[in-house]
Coordinates of C-alpha atoms and ligand atoms in Angstrom, one line a residue:
M724 CA 22.2 -13.9 28.4
T725 CA 21.7 -17.0 26.3
E726 CA 23.0 -17.6 22.9
I727 CA 21.7 -19.2 20.3
T728 CA 23.1 -19.9 16.3
C729 CA 21.2 -20.2 13.1
K730 CA 22.2 -20.2 9.2
L731 CA 19.4 -17.3 8.6
L732 CA 18.4 -14.7 10.9
V733 CA 15.4 -12.3 9.8
V734 CA 14.7 -9.1 11.7
G735 CA 11.5 -7.8 11.4
A736 CA 8.2 -10.1 10.7
G737 CA 6.1 -8.0 8.4
P738 CA 5.2 -9.5 5.1
G739 CA 8.8 -9.3 3.8
G740 CA 10.4 -10.9 6.8
Y741 CA 7.7 -13.6 7.6
T742 CA 7.5 -14.7 4.0
C743 CA 11.4 -14.6 3.8
A744 CA 11.7 -16.8 7.1
I745 CA 8.4 -19.3 6.1
R746 CA 10.1 -20.0 2.6
A747 CA 13.3 -20.5 4.2
G748 CA 12.0 -22.8 6.6
Q749 CA 10.3 -24.6 3.9
L750 CA 13.7 -25.1 2.1
G751 CA 15.1 -26.8 5.3
T752 CA 17.5 -23.9 6.2
D753 CA 17.6 -23.1 9.8
T754 CA 16.0 -19.8 10.7
I755 CA 15.4 -17.3 13.6
I756 CA 12.6 -14.5 13.1
V757 CA 13.0 -11.5 15.7
E758 CA 10.0 -9.2 16.0
A759 CA 9.6 -6.4 18.6
E760 CA 5.6 -6.4 18.1
K761 CA 2.8 -8.6 16.7
P762 CA 3.8 -11.1 13.7
G763 CA 2.6 -9.6 10.5
G764 CA 4.6 -5.8 10.7
T765 CA 3.0 -2.7 9.6
C766 CA 0.6 -4.3 7.1
L767 CA -1.0 -6.5 9.1
N768 CA -1.3 -4.8 12.2
V769 CA -1.8 -0.8 11.4
G770 CA -1.6 -0.8 7.3
C771 CA -3.1 -3.1 4.7
I772 CA -5.6 -5.1 6.5
P773 CA -6.9 -2.8 9.2
S774 CA -7.3 0.1 6.6
K775 CA -9.0 -2.5 4.2
A776 CA -11.5 -3.4 6.8
L777 CA -12.5 0.3 7.8
I778 CA -12.7 0.6 4.2
H779 CA -15.3 -1.7 3.5
A780 CA -17.0 -1.3 6.5
A781 CA -17.4 2.6 5.5
G782 CA -18.6 1.7 2.0
E783 CA -21.5 -0.6 3.4
Y784 CA -22.5 2.2 5.8
E785 CA -22.5 4.9 3.1
T786 CA -24.6 2.9 0.5
I787 CA -27.5 2.7 3.3
A788 CA -27.1 6.1 4.3
R789 CA -27.4 7.5 1.0
A790 CA -30.6 4.9 0.3
A791 CA -31.9 6.3 3.9
E792 CA -31.7 10.1 2.0
G793 CA -33.8 8.8 -0.7
E794 CA -30.5 8.7 -2.9
S795 CA -30.5 5.1 -4.0
A796 CA -31.1 5.1 -7.8
L797 CA -32.2 1.4 -7.4
G798 CA -35.1 2.2 -5.6
I799 CA -33.8 0.9 -2.6
S800 CA -35.1 2.8 0.9
T801 CA -34.5 2.2 4.6
A802 CA -34.4 4.0 7.8
K803 CA -31.7 5.9 8.8
P804 CA -28.6 3.9 9.8
S805 CA -26.6 3.8 12.8
L806 CA -23.1 3.1 13.3
D807 CA -21.5 1.4 16.4
F808 CA -18.0 2.3 15.8
A809 CA -17.0 0.4 18.7
R810 CA -18.3 -2.8 17.1
T811 CA -16.5 -2.0 13.7
I812 CA -13.2 -1.7 15.5
A813 CA -13.5 -5.0 17.5
W814 CA -14.6 -6.8 14.0
K815 CA -11.3 -5.3 12.7
D816 CA -9.3 -5.9 15.7
N817 CA -10.6 -9.7 15.3
I818 CA -9.5 -9.8 11.6
V819 CA -5.8 -8.6 12.7
R820 CA -5.8 -11.2 15.4
R821 CA -7.1 -13.8 13.4
L822 CA -4.3 -13.1 11.1
N823 CA -1.6 -12.6 13.5
G824 CA -2.2 -16.0 14.8
G825 CA -2.3 -17.3 11.1
V826 CA 1.4 -15.9 10.8
A827 CA 2.7 -17.2 13.8
G828 CA 1.4 -20.6 12.8
L829 CA 2.7 -20.5 9.5
L830 CA 6.4 -20.0 10.6
K831 CA 5.8 -22.7 13.3
R832 CA 4.7 -25.3 10.6
A833 CA 7.9 -24.1 8.6
G834 CA 9.9 -25.0 11.4
V835 CA 11.1 -21.6 12.2
R836 CA 12.1 -20.3 15.9
S837 CA 10.5 -17.2 16.5
V838 CA 12.1 -14.7 19.2
A839 CA 9.9 -12.1 20.4
G840 CA 11.7 -8.8 21.3
Y841 CA 13.5 -5.9 20.1
A842 CA 17.0 -6.6 18.1
R843 CA 20.1 -4.6 18.2
F844 CA 22.9 -5.0 15.9
R845 CA 26.1 -6.0 17.9
D846 CA 27.9 -6.8 14.7
G847 CA 26.9 -8.0 10.7
K848 CA 26.3 -11.5 12.1
T849 CA 25.3 -10.8 15.7
V850 CA 22.3 -9.3 17.2
E851 CA 20.9 -8.9 20.9
V852 CA 17.1 -9.1 21.6
E853 CA 15.4 -7.7 24.9
T854 CA 12.9 -10.5 25.6
Q855 CA 10.6 -11.0 28.3
S856 CA 12.5 -14.0 29.8
G857 CA 16.4 -12.1 29.1
R858 CA 18.4 -11.1 26.8
Q859 CA 19.3 -13.5 24.3
M860 CA 22.3 -13.2 21.9
I861 CA 21.9 -14.7 18.4
H862 CA 24.6 -15.4 16.1
A863 CA 24.0 -16.4 12.5
E864 CA 25.4 -17.1 9.0
T865 CA 23.1 -14.9 6.9
V866 CA 21.2 -12.0 8.2
V867 CA 17.8 -10.2 6.6
I868 CA 17.0 -6.8 7.6
A869 CA 13.4 -6.5 7.4
T870 CA 12.7 -3.7 9.8
G871 CA 10.2 -1.7 7.8
S872 CA 8.8 1.7 7.8
E873 CA 7.1 4.2 10.0
P874 CA 5.0 7.0 9.7
V875 CA 6.9 10.7 9.0
A876 CA 6.0 13.3 11.3
L877 CA 6.1 17.1 10.3
P878 CA 8.5 19.1 12.7
F879 CA 6.0 21.6 13.4
L880 CA 3.1 19.1 14.0
P881 CA 4.7 16.2 16.0
F882 CA 2.3 13.1 16.7
G883 CA 0.5 13.5 20.2
G884 CA -3.0 14.8 21.3
R885 CA -5.3 15.8 18.2
V886 CA -2.6 15.5 15.8
I887 CA -2.5 11.3 14.9
S888 CA -0.9 9.1 12.4
S889 CA -2.5 6.3 10.4
T890 CA -1.9 3.9 13.1
E891 CA -4.0 6.1 15.9
A892 CA -6.5 6.4 13.0
L893 CA -7.0 2.8 12.8
A894 CA -7.7 2.4 16.5
L895 CA -10.0 5.5 17.3
T896 CA -13.0 4.9 19.6
E897 CA -15.2 7.3 17.8
I898 CA -15.8 8.9 14.3
P899 CA -14.1 12.6 14.7
R900 CA -16.5 15.1 14.2
K901 CA -14.1 17.5 12.2
L902 CA -11.0 15.4 10.8
V903 CA -8.3 17.5 8.7
V904 CA -6.0 15.2 6.7
V905 CA -2.5 16.5 5.8
G906 CA -1.2 14.9 2.7
G907 CA -3.7 13.8 0.0
G908 CA -1.7 10.5 -0.9
Y909 CA -2.4 6.9 -0.4
I910 CA -3.2 6.9 3.3
G911 CA -4.6 10.6 3.7
L912 CA -7.2 9.5 0.8
E913 CA -7.6 6.1 1.8
L914 CA -8.7 6.7 5.1
G915 CA -10.0 10.2 4.6
T916 CA -12.4 9.1 2.4
A917 CA -13.6 6.0 4.7
F918 CA -14.2 8.6 7.6
A919 CA -16.5 11.0 5.5
K920 CA -18.7 8.2 4.5
M921 CA -18.8 7.2 8.3
G922 CA -20.0 10.7 8.8
A923 CA -16.8 13.0 9.6
A924 CA -16.7 16.3 8.0
V925 CA -13.3 15.8 6.4
T926 CA -10.9 18.4 4.8
V927 CA -7.6 17.1 2.8
V928 CA -4.9 19.5 2.7
E929 CA -2.4 18.8 0.3
A930 CA 0.7 20.6 -0.9
A931 CA 1.0 19.8 -4.5
P932 CA -1.2 21.0 -7.2
R933 CA -3.7 17.9 -7.4
I934 CA -4.4 15.0 -5.0
L935 CA -2.4 11.9 -5.7
P936 CA 0.2 13.4 -7.5
Q937 CA 2.2 10.0 -8.1
Y938 CA -0.4 9.6 -10.6
D939 CA -1.2 11.1 -13.7
G940 CA -4.2 13.9 -13.5
D941 CA -6.8 11.2 -15.8
L942 CA -6.6 8.5 -13.1
S943 CA -6.9 10.8 -9.9
D944 CA -9.6 13.0 -11.3
P945 CA -12.5 10.6 -11.1
V946 CA -11.3 10.1 -7.2
A947 CA -11.2 14.1 -6.7
R948 CA -14.6 14.2 -8.4
R949 CA -16.3 11.4 -5.9
L950 CA -14.4 13.2 -2.7
T951 CA -16.6 16.4 -3.7
A952 CA -19.9 14.4 -4.1
L953 CA -18.8 13.0 -0.6
G954 CA -18.9 16.6 1.0
V955 CA -15.0 16.3 1.4
T956 CA -13.2 19.5 1.1
V957 CA -10.0 19.4 -0.7
L958 CA -7.3 22.2 -0.7
T959 CA -4.4 21.4 -2.9
G960 CA -1.5 23.4 -3.4
A961 CA -1.9 24.4 0.5
K962 CA 0.5 24.2 3.4
A963 CA -0.1 23.2 6.9
K964 CA 1.8 25.6 9.2
A965 CA 1.2 24.8 12.9
L966 CA -1.4 24.1 15.4
V967 CA -3.1 27.2 16.6
A968 CA -2.3 27.8 20.4
D969 CA -5.2 25.9 22.1
G970 CA -4.4 22.9 19.6
T971 CA -8.2 22.6 18.4
A972 CA -7.3 24.0 15.0
L973 CA -4.6 23.9 12.0
A974 CA -3.3 26.9 10.5
I975 CA -2.7 26.8 7.3
E976 CA -1.8 28.7 3.9
T977 CA -3.8 28.2 0.9
A978 CA -2.8 28.1 -2.9
S979 CA -3.7 31.8 -3.1
G980 CA -1.5 32.7 -0.3
E981 CA -4.3 33.3 2.3
Q982 CA -3.5 32.4 6.0
T983 CA -6.3 30.5 7.6
S984 CA -7.1 27.9 10.3
L985 CA -9.1 24.5 10.0
E986 CA -10.8 23.7 13.1
A987 CA -10.3 19.9 14.0
D988 CA -11.0 17.2 16.3
K989 CA -7.9 15.0 15.0
I990 CA -5.5 16.0 12.5
L991 CA -4.1 12.9 10.5
V992 CA -0.9 13.7 9.1
T993 CA 0.1 11.2 6.0
V994 CA 3.0 12.9 4.2
G995 CA 4.7 9.6 3.8
R996 CA 6.8 7.0 5.3
R997 CA 10.2 6.7 6.1
P998 CA 12.6 3.3 6.3
A999 CA 13.2 2.3 9.9
T1000 CA 16.9 2.1 10.1
S1001 CA 17.7 3.9 13.3
G1002 CA 17.7 2.7 16.7
F1003 CA 18.9 -0.8 16.6
G1004 CA 22.7 -0.3 15.8
L1005 CA 22.7 -0.3 12.0
E1006 CA 24.6 2.9 12.3
T1007 CA 27.5 0.9 13.5
L1008 CA 27.5 -1.4 10.8
D1009 CA 28.9 0.0 7.2
L1010 CA 26.2 -0.4 4.8
D1011 CA 26.0 1.5 2.0
M1012 CA 23.0 3.6 1.8
D1013 CA 20.5 4.7 -1.3
G1014 CA 18.9 8.2 0.2
P1015 CA 17.4 7.2 3.3
F1016 CA 17.0 3.6 2.3
I1017 CA 19.8 0.4 2.7
R1018 CA 21.2 0.2 -0.7
I1019 CA 20.7 -3.7 -2.4
D1020 CA 21.6 -5.0 -5.4
D1021 CA 19.2 -7.6 -7.7
R1022 CA 19.6 -10.1 -5.2
C1023 CA 18.7 -8.2 -2.2
R1024 CA 22.3 -8.1 -1.0
T1025 CA 23.5 -5.0 0.7
S1026 CA 27.4 -3.7 0.7
M1027 CA 28.2 -6.0 3.6
H1028 CA 28.8 -9.9 2.9
G1029 CA 26.1 -12.1 4.6
I1030 CA 23.5 -9.1 5.0
S1031 CA 20.5 -8.8 2.9
A1032 CA 17.5 -6.2 3.0
I1033 CA 14.2 -6.6 1.7
G1034 CA 11.1 -4.4 2.1
D1035 CA 10.2 -0.7 3.0
V1036 CA 13.7 -0.5 4.6
T1037 CA 15.0 -0.7 0.7
G1038 CA 13.0 2.0 -1.2
E1039 CA 10.1 2.2 -3.3
P1040 CA 7.4 1.5 -3.8
M1041 CA 6.9 0.9 -0.1
L1042 CA 4.2 -1.9 -0.7
A1043 CA 3.8 -5.4 1.0
H1044 CA 3.6 -7.5 -2.2
R1045 CA 7.1 -6.0 -3.3
A1046 CA 8.4 -7.1 0.5
I1047 CA 7.1 -10.2 0.1
A1048 CA 8.5 -11.1 -3.5
Q1049 CA 12.0 -9.6 -2.1
G1050 CA 11.5 -11.9 1.0
E1051 CA 10.5 -15.2 -1.1
M1052 CA 13.6 -14.6 -3.7
V1053 CA 16.1 -14.2 -0.7
A1054 CA 15.1 -17.4 1.3
E1055 CA 15.4 -19.2 -2.3
I1056 CA 18.8 -17.5 -2.7
V1057 CA 20.2 -18.6 1.0
A1058 CA 19.2 -21.9 0.1
G1059 CA 21.5 -22.0 -2.9
R1060 CA 19.1 -21.4 -5.3
R1061 CA 19.9 -19.0 -8.8
R1062 CA 17.4 -16.0 -8.3
A1063 CA 17.5 -12.2 -9.0
W1064 CA 14.9 -9.8 -9.4
D1065 CA 13.4 -10.0 -12.7
R1066 CA 10.0 -8.7 -12.4
I1067 CA 8.6 -6.8 -14.8
S1068 CA 6.5 -4.6 -12.8
I1069 CA 5.1 -4.1 -9.6
P1070 CA 1.4 -3.6 -9.4
A1071 CA -0.1 -0.7 -7.2
I1072 CA -3.4 0.0 -6.0
C1073 CA -5.1 2.9 -4.4
F1074 CA -8.1 1.8 -2.4
T1075 CA -10.0 4.9 -2.8
D1076 CA -13.3 5.4 -4.4
P1077 CA -13.1 4.7 -7.1
E1078 CA -10.1 2.4 -7.0
I1079 CA -6.9 3.4 -8.9
V1080 CA -4.8 0.3 -10.3
T1081 CA -1.7 1.0 -12.1
V1082 CA 0.7 -1.9 -13.6
G1083 CA 3.7 -1.0 -15.6
L1084 CA 4.6 2.1 -17.5
S1085 CA 2.3 5.0 -17.7
P1086 CA 2.2 6.7 -21.0
S1087 CA 4.5 9.2 -20.0
E1088 CA 6.9 7.1 -18.3
A1089 CA 6.9 4.6 -21.5
S1090 CA 7.8 7.9 -23.7
S1091 CA 10.6 9.2 -21.2
K1092 CA 12.1 5.8 -21.8
G1093 CA 12.4 6.4 -25.5
F1094 CA 9.3 3.9 -26.3
D1095 CA 6.8 5.1 -29.3
V1096 CA 4.0 4.4 -27.5
K1097 CA 0.3 4.0 -28.3
T1098 CA -2.2 4.5 -25.4
E1099 CA -6.1 3.8 -25.7
R1100 CA -8.8 4.2 -23.0
F1101 CA -12.0 2.2 -22.6
P1102 CA -14.5 3.8 -20.4
F1103 CA -16.7 2.1 -18.0
K1104 CA -19.9 4.1 -19.3
A1105 CA -19.5 1.9 -21.9
N1106 CA -19.4 -1.5 -20.1
G1107 CA -22.5 -3.0 -18.8
R1108 CA -21.5 -4.5 -15.8
A1109 CA -20.2 -1.5 -14.5
L1110 CA -23.5 0.3 -15.0
T1111 CA -25.3 -2.8 -13.1
L1112 CA -23.1 -1.4 -10.0
D1113 CA -24.5 2.0 -10.6
R1114 CA -21.3 3.1 -10.8
E1115 CA -19.9 4.1 -14.3
D1116 CA -17.0 6.5 -13.4
G1117 CA -13.5 5.6 -14.7
F1118 CA -11.6 3.5 -17.5
I1119 CA -8.7 1.0 -18.4
R1120 CA -5.9 2.4 -20.1
T1121 CA -3.7 0.3 -22.2
V1122 CA -0.2 1.5 -22.9
V1123 CA 1.9 -0.4 -26.0
R1124 CA 4.7 0.0 -27.8
A1125 CA 3.6 1.3 -31.1
D1126 CA 5.8 -1.0 -33.3
N1127 CA 5.1 -4.4 -32.0
H1128 CA 2.1 -3.9 -30.0
L1129 CA 4.0 -5.1 -26.7
L1130 CA 2.0 -4.2 -23.3
L1131 CA 3.9 -1.6 -21.7
G1132 CA 1.8 -0.4 -18.9
V1133 CA -2.3 -1.1 -18.0
Q1134 CA -3.8 1.4 -15.4
G1135 CA -7.6 1.9 -14.8
V1136 CA -9.6 3.7 -12.1
G1137 CA -13.0 2.3 -11.5
T1138 CA -15.1 1.0 -8.6
G1139 CA -14.0 -2.4 -7.4
I1140 CA -11.2 -2.9 -10.1
A1141 CA -8.5 -3.9 -7.5
E1142 CA -9.0 -7.4 -8.5
L1143 CA -8.1 -6.9 -12.1
S1144 CA -4.6 -6.0 -11.2
A1145 CA -3.7 -9.4 -11.4
A1146 CA -4.8 -9.8 -15.2
F1147 CA -2.8 -6.8 -15.7
S1148 CA 0.2 -8.2 -13.9
L1149 CA -0.1 -11.6 -15.8
A1150 CA -0.3 -9.6 -19.2
L1151 CA 3.0 -7.9 -18.3
E1152 CA 5.0 -10.6 -16.8
M1153 CA 3.9 -13.1 -20.0
G1154 CA 4.9 -10.2 -22.2
A1155 CA 1.8 -10.2 -23.9
R1156 CA 0.7 -8.1 -27.0
Q1157 CA -2.4 -6.4 -27.6
E1158 CA -3.5 -9.2 -29.6
D1159 CA -3.0 -11.3 -27.0
V1160 CA -5.6 -9.5 -24.8
A1161 CA -7.9 -9.0 -28.1
M1162 CA -7.9 -12.8 -28.5
T1163 CA -8.4 -13.6 -24.7
I1164 CA -12.5 -14.4 -24.2
H1165 CA -13.3 -12.1 -21.1
A1166 CA -16.1 -13.5 -19.5
H1167 CA -19.6 -11.1 -19.7
P1168 CA -21.0 -9.2 -18.0
T1169 CA -17.7 -8.2 -16.1
Q1170 CA -15.4 -5.1 -15.6
S1171 CA -12.6 -7.1 -17.2
E1172 CA -14.2 -6.5 -20.7
A1173 CA -12.9 -3.0 -20.5
F1174 CA -9.6 -4.4 -20.6
H1175 CA -10.6 -6.5 -23.7
E1176 CA -12.0 -3.6 -25.1
A1177 CA -9.3 -1.0 -24.6
A1178 CA -7.0 -3.7 -26.4
L1179 CA -9.8 -4.1 -29.4
K1180 CA -9.9 -0.1 -29.7
S1181 CA -6.0 0.0 -29.7
L1182 CA -6.2 -2.0 -32.8
G1183 CA -8.6 -0.4 -34.1
H1184 CA -12.1 -2.1 -33.9
A1185 CA -13.6 -1.8 -30.3
I1186 CA -16.8 -3.2 -30.4
H1187 CA -18.9 -1.5 -27.7
I1188 CA -17.8 2.1 -28.2
Ligands
FAD1193 P1 6.9 -3.8 7.9 O1 5.7 -4.5 7.6 O2 7.0 -2.7 8.0 O3 7.3 -4.5 9.1 C1 8.5 -4.4 9.7 C2 8.3 -5.0 10.9 O4 10.1 -5.3 12.0 C3 7.6 -4.8 12.1 O5 6.4 -5.4 12.7 C4 8.4 -4.0 13.2 O6 7.9 -4.2 14.6 C5 9.5 -5.0 13.3 N1 10.9 -4.2 13.6 C6 11.6 -3.4 13.3 N2 13.0 -3.0 14.0 C7 12.7 -4.4 14.4 C8 13.9 -4.4 15.4 N3 15.2 -3.9 15.2 N4 13.8 -5.6 16.2 C9 12.5 -6.8 15.8 N5 11.5 -6.2 15.2 C10 11.6 -4.8 14.5 N6 0.7 -1.7 1.2 C11 0.3 -2.5 0.4 O7 0.9 -3.1 -0.5 N7 -1.2 -2.3 0.1 C12 -2.0 -1.5 0.8 O8 -3.1 -1.5 0.8 C13 -1.4 -0.9 1.8 N8 -1.9 0.0 2.7 C14 -1.2 0.5 3.8 C15 -2.1 1.1 4.5 C16 -1.2 1.6 5.6 C17 -2.4 2.7 6.8 C18 0.0 1.6 6.1 C19 0.5 2.3 6.9 C20 1.0 1.0 5.3 C21 0.0 0.2 4.2 N9 0.8 -0.3 3.1 C22 -0.1 -1.0 2.1 C23 2.2 -0.4 3.0 C24 2.6 -1.8 3.7 O9 2.0 -1.7 4.7 C25 4.3 -1.9 3.7 O10 4.6 -1.7 2.6 C26 4.3 -2.9 4.3 O11 4.2 -3.3 5.5 C27 6.4 -3.4 4.1 O12 6.4 -4.5 4.8 P2 7.8 -5.0 5.5 O13 7.8 -6.3 5.6 O14 9.0 -4.2 4.9 O15 8.0 -4.1 6.9
NAD1194 P1 2.0 9.2 0.4 O1 3.6 9.5 -0.6 O2 1.6 8.3 -1.0 O3 1.6 10.6 0.1 C1 1.9 11.7 0.7 C2 1.2 12.7 0.3 O4 1.6 14.2 1.4 C3 1.7 13.5 -1.2 O5 0.7 13.8 -1.9 C4 2.5 14.6 -0.8 O6 2.4 15.8 -2.1 C5 1.8 15.2 0.5 N1 2.6 16.1 1.2 C6 3.8 15.8 1.6 N2 4.4 16.8 2.6 C7 3.1 17.7 2.8 C8 2.9 18.5 3.5 N3 3.7 19.4 4.5 N4 1.8 19.1 3.5 C9 0.6 18.9 2.9 N5 0.8 17.7 2.1 C10 2.2 17.1 2.1 O7 2.6 9.0 1.4 P2 1.3 8.3 2.7 O8 0.0 8.5 2.2 O9 2.0 8.4 3.9 O10 1.9 6.5 2.4 C11 3.0 6.1 2.8 C12 3.2 4.9 1.9 O11 2.8 3.7 2.4 C13 3.1 4.8 0.2 O12 3.9 5.8 -0.5 C14 2.5 3.5 -0.1 O13 3.9 3.1 -0.8 C15 2.4 2.9 1.3 N6 0.6 2.8 1.4 C16 0.1 2.0 0.6 C17 -1.1 1.7 0.0 C18 -1.7 0.7 -1.0 O14 -0.9 0.0 -1.5 N7 -3.0 0.8 -0.8 C19 -1.9 2.4 1.0 C20 -1.6 3.0 2.1 C21 0.1 3.2 2.1

C-alpha cells in the first residue's frame, strides 16, 4: 500500500467536489481529489447534462413531427421525420465525454492530483482508495465530503429489468413504446416529456394531488396543460403498488381508490434522491446528521474538526449550482479567506415544457415569513417575443415587500425562460427594488420584457396590458 499526504482531500468529483478542488488548486492548496467513476459526478454523467441533451433533441424532433402532421402554425410542412435514437444517444454521450475530459483537464491545470477509485474512511483525516494499481492511503489536514446522491428505489419496485432509474433512462437504446413514470417531480417530468415527444406513450403516476408539488399550482398548471396536449396521461393522487406477476405492468391505486394496472415496457421510478452517506466508512465517524443529510454550518463545516461537506450530501435543494457555490466557498475558507454562506437565493429551474424558473420566495413563502407582500404577474400572451416564438403560455411573477418594494422573489413559467434566471438572481442578490427593474431598459423584443412589465404593473403603470 502506498501512502500520500495533502493539505486538502476532496472525496467525490461531482460539481461540488471538482469545483472545490479546482479553486483550491488555483489558490495554491496542495489538493487531492478521489473519484470512483468519471469526473463530473451525477450532474455531468447521468444528470443535468445528458438529460438536457435528450430534452433538446426531443424538442427538435417534436417540432418537425408536428409540422409533418400539418400542425405548424408557421406554415412549415415536411415529410414524417424519423429518429435514429442510437445516434441521439451517441451525440449525448459525446457531449458527456467532452465535458469529462474538460473537467479532468481543469483539475490538472489547477495542479490537483486526481486519484481514481472508491474511497473508504479509516478516520477523519485518512481514506483508503482501491485504485487500479493497488491500495492507496491518503492522509489530509482537511477533508471535504462531496459524495452526492443516488436515486431512491421503492421497496416494492426495486431497480432491475423493466424498472429503471434516471441513469438507465438516459442510456436506453430505443424509445420504449409504453413508459410509465412513477413520480411527477423534476426528473419524471423532464424525462417523461422528452420520451413523449420522441414517440413513447407516457403515463405519469404521481402520489400528490398535482404534479410538481414543490411549486405552486400557478406555476405547474401550464406544464400540466402541455403534458395533456402532448398526449401524456397524468394520474395524480395515484399510488404505485407492485409489479404485476409477469413484470410487464404496474399495479396502481387511482385517486378514487380504483385498483388497476398499467402496461409498461419500462417503468421509470423518479421519487427523489437520497444522500450518498453509506458504504464508505462514514458511519465510523462521529458526524452529526440532519435527517439523512450531513449537518453543516454556514461555512459547510461538519460537527468534526477538519471535515467539511458540500453538495447533495448536505441537503436540499439538491442542485448542481448549490454544490458548485459551496465548493468554491470551502476552497477559499481552506486557503484562509473569510467566507460564509450569505446567498439570498438559489435559483431552481425545471426544464419541462414550458420551463419553470423560481428565484427567492414564492408569495406564500414570503407571507409565511411575516412579510406584507405585493405579487404581480405579467402574461406571455401580452409579450411580443413570446408570440413570435409561437408559445404564449405562462407568465413572469414578481413578489415584493409592500412597504419598500424590495424584491423577495421572482418566478416564471414559459418556453425557454431558463436563461432569465440569471437576471432574476442578480436582481435579488443586488437587493433590487421594483423601481430598479422598472428603470432598467429591457431589450425588445425579448421575453425578459415580461419581467420589466411585471415590475411596472406592480407599480401601477404597466404599458402592454
Ligand atoms: P454528485 O454530482 O452526485 O457527485 C458525487 C460524486 O462522488 C460521484 O461522481 C460519485 O461517483 C462520487 N463518489 C461517491 N462516493 C464516493 C467514494 N466513496 N469514493 C469516491 N467517489 C465517490 N441539478 C441542477 O442543478 N440542474 C439540473 O438540470 C439537474 N438535472 C438533473 C437531472 C437528473 C436526471 C439528475 C439525476 C440530477 C439532476 N440534477 C440537476 C441534480 C444534480 O445532478 C446534483 O445536484 C449534483 O450532481 C450534485 O453534485 P454533488 O457534487 O453534490 O454530487
Ligand atoms: P422530486 O422530489 O423532484 O420528485 C419526486 C416526486 O415523486 C414528487 O412529486 C413526489 O410527490 C412523488 N412521489 C414520491 N413517492 C411517490 C410514490 N410512491 N408514488 C408516486 N409518486 C411519488 O424528485 P426527482 O424527480 O427524483 O428528482 C430528485 C432531485 O434531483 C430533485 O429534487 C432535484 O433536486 C434534482 N433534479 C434537479 C433538476 C433540475 O434542476 N432541473 C432536474 C432533475 C433532478
